[in-house]
Amino acid sequence: MRRSLRLLGKTGNTVLGLSCALAVLLPILWIVSAAVRPNSDITAFPPTLIPRELTFENFIEVFERLPFARLYGNTLAFAGIATAVSLTLDTLAGYALARLPFRGSNVILGMIVVLLMLPFQVTLVPLYELMQKLDLVGTLPGLILPRITSAFGIFFMRQFFLSLPADLEDAGRIDGASEWRIFRSLMLPLSRPALLTLGLFHFQAYWNDLIWPLIMSNRLENATLPAGLAMFAGQATIEYSLTMAGSLLALTPLVVVFLLVQRTFVQSIATTGGK
Amino acid sequence: MATSQGAKGEPVLVLGWQRKRCHPRRLSPKTSRLRASLLFLSPALLALAIFSVWPMIRALYLSFTEYNIIRPPRWTGLDNYRQMIADSQLHNAVVNTLVYAAVGTVGVVVMSMGLAAILNTKFPLRSLVRTAVFLPYITSLSIVAIAWSFLLNPEIGLLSHWLNEVGFGTGQGVLRSPQLAMPAVIAVGIWKNLGFYTVIYLAGLQSIPRELYEAASVDGAGPIRRFFKLTVPLLNNQTLLVAVMATITNVQVFDQVYVMTQGGPFFKTDTIVNLIYRSGFTKLDFGYASAISWLLVAILGVLAAVQMIYFRRRAVRY
């Protein structure tokens, strides 16, 4: 009796879990399916998830109909450079706040926590104004500059560096290493998982960002993939397969990166919930 | 401990600066540490000052002006705030945003907690399910929102078709229906972040000592009772984190609204950020947009404070 009840529970969980997974994956599966069939197959009645006709023309056509290579390059450069610079600045600042505290550093930390809660949208108008004055609207530097550091990143790295043992840096100090050496040769090699996690956080946030690139791109050529595809979908509502081919290409890099670093990433998120 | 230099911080700084001139190599350890700390901090702090703090203050100033970027801002005092009190479009957007935030936050808290409870048991393909559920978190909301609108399209949409088949005819389409557009937008928002919060709850579940469940079983509590009387209260720390994070995200809802409904139909899904975007970057009324953005800051501050006070009293410690 008890055993069969347990088995029932297990089957129930499997069924529930799998149906959740399928429901969650539906739009992604549909993007894949719509990308590899002609538009006529999408509009044919009844709609199906499995393509009735296969084609890979969409992936070529999306480069002809849209400045897709430009969009891709813009997104890669924006997300890549912003992530790299932000990781550097966040790590240095987080390290200083955690490992090299001084009188007043708690005030700085408090300010960073306040900024953590600040909605980015409140800075939109002045940032746009600033970029216009610097003549950077529609350029890559204009897109990147506001993202070269983040309160979240600094706080995240501080929390990580706090968790490292103090003996380590004391050993370095006794050996007469400079603060930079201690950071570079002792602490930084230990922070790979944290850097990987924050890197993916940043990269996905910048790769996926909509409102800032939307504001900063005065033409389709200057947009990023999310902004460009949103603009295109707004104008050409009937080009389903073309839009979905572009979407699939836009989503793929992040999905691949995520699947590669999944374990580290998910574990780091789990620990942030612990405190 | 490395922190003991606190009280003498500033004199040491002066000393270090003077000493640096004559013997640049022989700094006291404290001074060199302070110098390193300031060097490490300054690039990030400079960037934050220019790209976060200053814009925030500038937005506050602009909220008291009339400004279209072309001509310099003209001081109008409280005019924008007076306009806000009378603006029915803004009231509508605030109500919509609060409804979105309330339903979306409660929805995602309940669903991620439930999903975590399922994923915390052992069953075949569990890790596959976990990966699948997490995947939306790293996808672009605006791009997947395009796919959602196609799925919900009344003519060609697969989901519309399926809903029709099971007797939920949606007529002109979910996204053009004044009653269904908001629930659809909320559902897409929950879809995006569900996996992220589930991971946080999973970690919480794994930290609950097993003996507590054994004791409850001995006392005759069934699985449902154990879940509501034991698991849910013991997850309060995670619920605080999830609720605060979800509220902050939800109050700033924009991406899927912009793509799926543009605030329609009949402004039924118009939100605060939508209105900031429209007032500023479509109507070029940057003073008013700034005023609304400060309203957003105020709303977020109040909501976060209320939640912290509520959950702090119920914090769990082992």
PDB file of N, CA and C in Angstrom, chain B residues 284-315:
ATOM      1  N   LEU B 284       8.521  63.588 -26.795  1.00  0.00           N
ATOM      2  CA  LEU B 284       9.603  64.511 -26.453  1.00  0.00           C
ATOM      3  C   LEU B 284       9.276  65.420 -25.273  1.00  0.00           C
ATOM      4  N   ASP B 285       8.468  64.912 -24.353  1.00  0.00           N
ATOM      5  CA  ASP B 285       8.156  65.660 -23.132  1.00  0.00           C
ATOM      6  C   ASP B 285       9.043  65.091 -22.023  1.00  0.00           C
ATOM      7  N   PHE B 286      10.338  65.471 -22.052  1.00  0.00           N
ATOM      8  CA  PHE B 286      11.309  64.827 -21.166  1.00  0.00           C
ATOM      9  C   PHE B 286      11.142  65.238 -19.708  1.00  0.00           C
ATOM     10  N   GLY B 287      10.596  66.430 -19.475  1.00  0.00           N
ATOM     11  CA  GLY B 287      10.340  66.842 -18.093  1.00  0.00           C
ATOM     12  C   GLY B 287       9.312  65.932 -17.444  1.00  0.00           C
ATOM     13  N   TYR B 288       8.221  65.714 -18.166  1.00  0.00           N
ATOM     14  CA  TYR B 288       7.151  64.865 -17.635  1.00  0.00           C
ATOM     15  C   TYR B 288       7.629  63.422 -17.489  1.00  0.00           C
ATOM     16  N   ALA B 289       8.394  62.937 -18.490  1.00  0.00           N
ATOM     17  CA  ALA B 289       8.934  61.567 -18.408  1.00  0.00           C
ATOM     18  C   ALA B 289       9.803  61.417 -17.160  1.00  0.00           C
ATOM     19  N   SER B 290      10.599  62.449 -16.855  1.00  0.00           N
ATOM     20  CA  SER B 290      11.453  62.392 -15.668  1.00  0.00           C
ATOM     21  C   SER B 290      10.621  62.351 -14.392  1.00  0.00           C
ATOM     22  N   ALA B 291       9.557  63.131 -14.372  1.00  0.00           N
ATOM     23  CA  ALA B 291       8.685  63.128 -13.191  1.00  0.00           C
ATOM     24  C   ALA B 291       8.083  61.735 -12.984  1.00  0.00           C
ATOM     25  N   ILE B 292       7.628  61.109 -14.068  1.00  0.00           N
ATOM     26  CA  ILE B 292       7.052  59.760 -13.936  1.00  0.00           C
ATOM     27  C   ILE B 292       8.127  58.775 -13.475  1.00  0.00           C
ATOM     28  N   SER B 293       9.355  58.956 -13.960  1.00  0.00           N
ATOM     29  CA  SER B 293      10.395  58.004 -13.562  1.00  0.00           C
ATOM     30  C   SER B 293      10.698  58.130 -12.071  1.00  0.00           C
ATOM     31  N   TRP B 294      10.548  59.331 -11.516  1.00  0.00           N
ATOM     32  CA  TRP B 294      10.734  59.461 -10.070  1.00  0.00           C
ATOM     33  C   TRP B 294       9.567  58.874  -9.289  1.00  0.00           C
ATOM     34  N   LEU B 295       8.386  58.921  -9.888  1.00  0.00           N
ATOM     35  CA  LEU B 295       7.244  58.234  -9.268  1.00  0.00           C
ATOM     36  C   LEU B 295       7.546  56.732  -9.193  1.00  0.00           C
ATOM     37  N   LEU B 296       8.161  56.218 -10.248  1.00  0.00           N
ATOM     38  CA  LEU B 296       8.539  54.794 -10.274  1.00  0.00           C
ATOM     39  C   LEU B 296       9.505  54.469  -9.127  1.00  0.00           C
ATOM     40  N   VAL B 297      10.502  55.348  -8.926  1.00  0.00           N
ATOM     41  CA  VAL B 297      11.451  55.150  -7.820  1.00  0.00           C
ATOM     42  C   VAL B 297      10.699  55.099  -6.491  1.00  0.00           C
ATOM     43  N   ALA B 298       9.772  56.038  -6.304  1.00  0.00           N
ATOM     44  CA  ALA B 298       9.029  56.106  -5.046  1.00  0.00           C
ATOM     45  C   ALA B 298       8.204  54.835  -4.827  1.00  0.00           C
ATOM     46  N   ILE B 299       7.506  54.397  -5.878  1.00  0.00           N
ATOM     47  CA  ILE B 299       6.675  53.197  -5.754  1.00  0.00           C
ATOM     48  C   ILE B 299       7.537  51.989  -5.385  1.00  0.00           C
ATOM     49  N   LEU B 300       8.674  51.852  -6.075  1.00  0.00           N
ATOM     50  CA  LEU B 300       9.578  50.723  -5.797  1.00  0.00           C
ATOM     51  C   LEU B 300      10.083  50.759  -4.366  1.00  0.00           C
ATOM     52  N   GLY B 301      10.473  51.958  -3.914  1.00  0.00           N
ATOM     53  CA  GLY B 301      10.988  52.099  -2.552  1.00  0.00           C
ATOM     54  C   GLY B 301       9.965  51.672  -1.527  1.00  0.00           C
ATOM     55  N   VAL B 302       8.735  52.153  -1.687  1.00  0.00           N
ATOM     56  CA  VAL B 302       7.677  51.828  -0.730  1.00  0.00           C
ATOM     57  C   VAL B 302       7.400  50.324  -0.734  1.00  0.00           C
ATOM     58  N   LEU B 303       7.245  49.741  -1.920  1.00  0.00           N
ATOM     59  CA  LEU B 303       6.916  48.311  -1.996  1.00  0.00           C
ATOM     60  C   LEU B 303       8.024  47.454  -1.374  1.00  0.00           C
ATOM     61  N   ALA B 304       9.285  47.795  -1.679  1.00  0.00           N
ATOM     62  CA  ALA B 304      10.392  47.001  -1.132  1.00  0.00           C
ATOM     63  C   ALA B 304      10.423  47.121   0.391  1.00  0.00           C
ATOM     64  N   ALA B 305      10.225  48.342   0.910  1.00  0.00           N
ATOM     65  CA  ALA B 305      10.262  48.543   2.361  1.00  0.00           C
ATOM     66  C   ALA B 305       9.159  47.743   3.054  1.00  0.00           C
ATOM     67  N   VAL B 306       7.947  47.796   2.501  1.00  0.00           N
ATOM     68  CA  VAL B 306       6.818  47.076   3.101  1.00  0.00           C
ATOM     69  C   VAL B 306       7.117  45.579   3.171  1.00  0.00           C
ATOM     70  N   GLN B 307       7.662  45.033   2.065  1.00  0.00           N
ATOM     71  CA  GLN B 307       7.935  43.597   2.048  1.00  0.00           C
ATOM     72  C   GLN B 307       9.010  43.214   3.057  1.00  0.00           C
ATOM     73  N   MET B 308      10.044  44.061   3.140  1.00  0.00           N
ATOM     74  CA  MET B 308      11.124  43.749   4.088  1.00  0.00           C
ATOM     75  C   MET B 308      10.590  43.725   5.506  1.00  0.00           C
ATOM     76  N   ILE B 309       9.774  44.717   5.858  1.00  0.00           N
ATOM     77  CA  ILE B 309       9.234  44.765   7.222  1.00  0.00           C
ATOM     78  C   ILE B 309       8.372  43.544   7.477  1.00  0.00           C
ATOM     79  N   TYR B 310       7.558  43.180   6.492  1.00  0.00           N
ATOM     80  CA  TYR B 310       6.652  42.037   6.675  1.00  0.00           C
ATOM     81  C   TYR B 310       7.435  40.754   6.911  1.00  0.00           C
ATOM     82  N   PHE B 311       8.453  40.506   6.080  1.00  0.00           N
ATOM     83  CA  PHE B 311       9.136  39.212   6.169  1.00  0.00           C
ATOM     84  C   PHE B 311      10.218  39.176   7.249  1.00  0.00           C
ATOM     85  N   ARG B 312      10.801  40.334   7.581  1.00  0.00           N
ATOM     86  CA  ARG B 312      11.859  40.352   8.596  1.00  0.00           C
ATOM     87  C   ARG B 312      11.345  39.785   9.910  1.00  0.00           C
ATOM     88  N   ARG B 313      10.076  40.077  10.222  1.00  0.00           N
ATOM     89  CA  ARG B 313       9.482  39.580  11.465  1.00  0.00           C
ATOM     90  C   ARG B 313       9.343  38.073  11.435  1.00  0.00           C
ATOM     91  N   ARG B 314       9.381  37.515  10.229  1.00  0.00           N
ATOM     92  CA  ARG B 314       9.169  36.068  10.111  1.00  0.00           C
ATOM     93  C   ARG B 314      10.428  35.348   9.641  1.00  0.00           C
ATOM     94  N   ALA B 315      11.576  35.970   9.861  1.00  0.00           N
ATOM     95  CA  ALA B 315      12.835  35.379   9.374  1.00  0.00           C
ATOM     96  C   ALA B 315      13.085  34.026  10.037  1.00  0.00           C
TER      97      ALA B 315
END
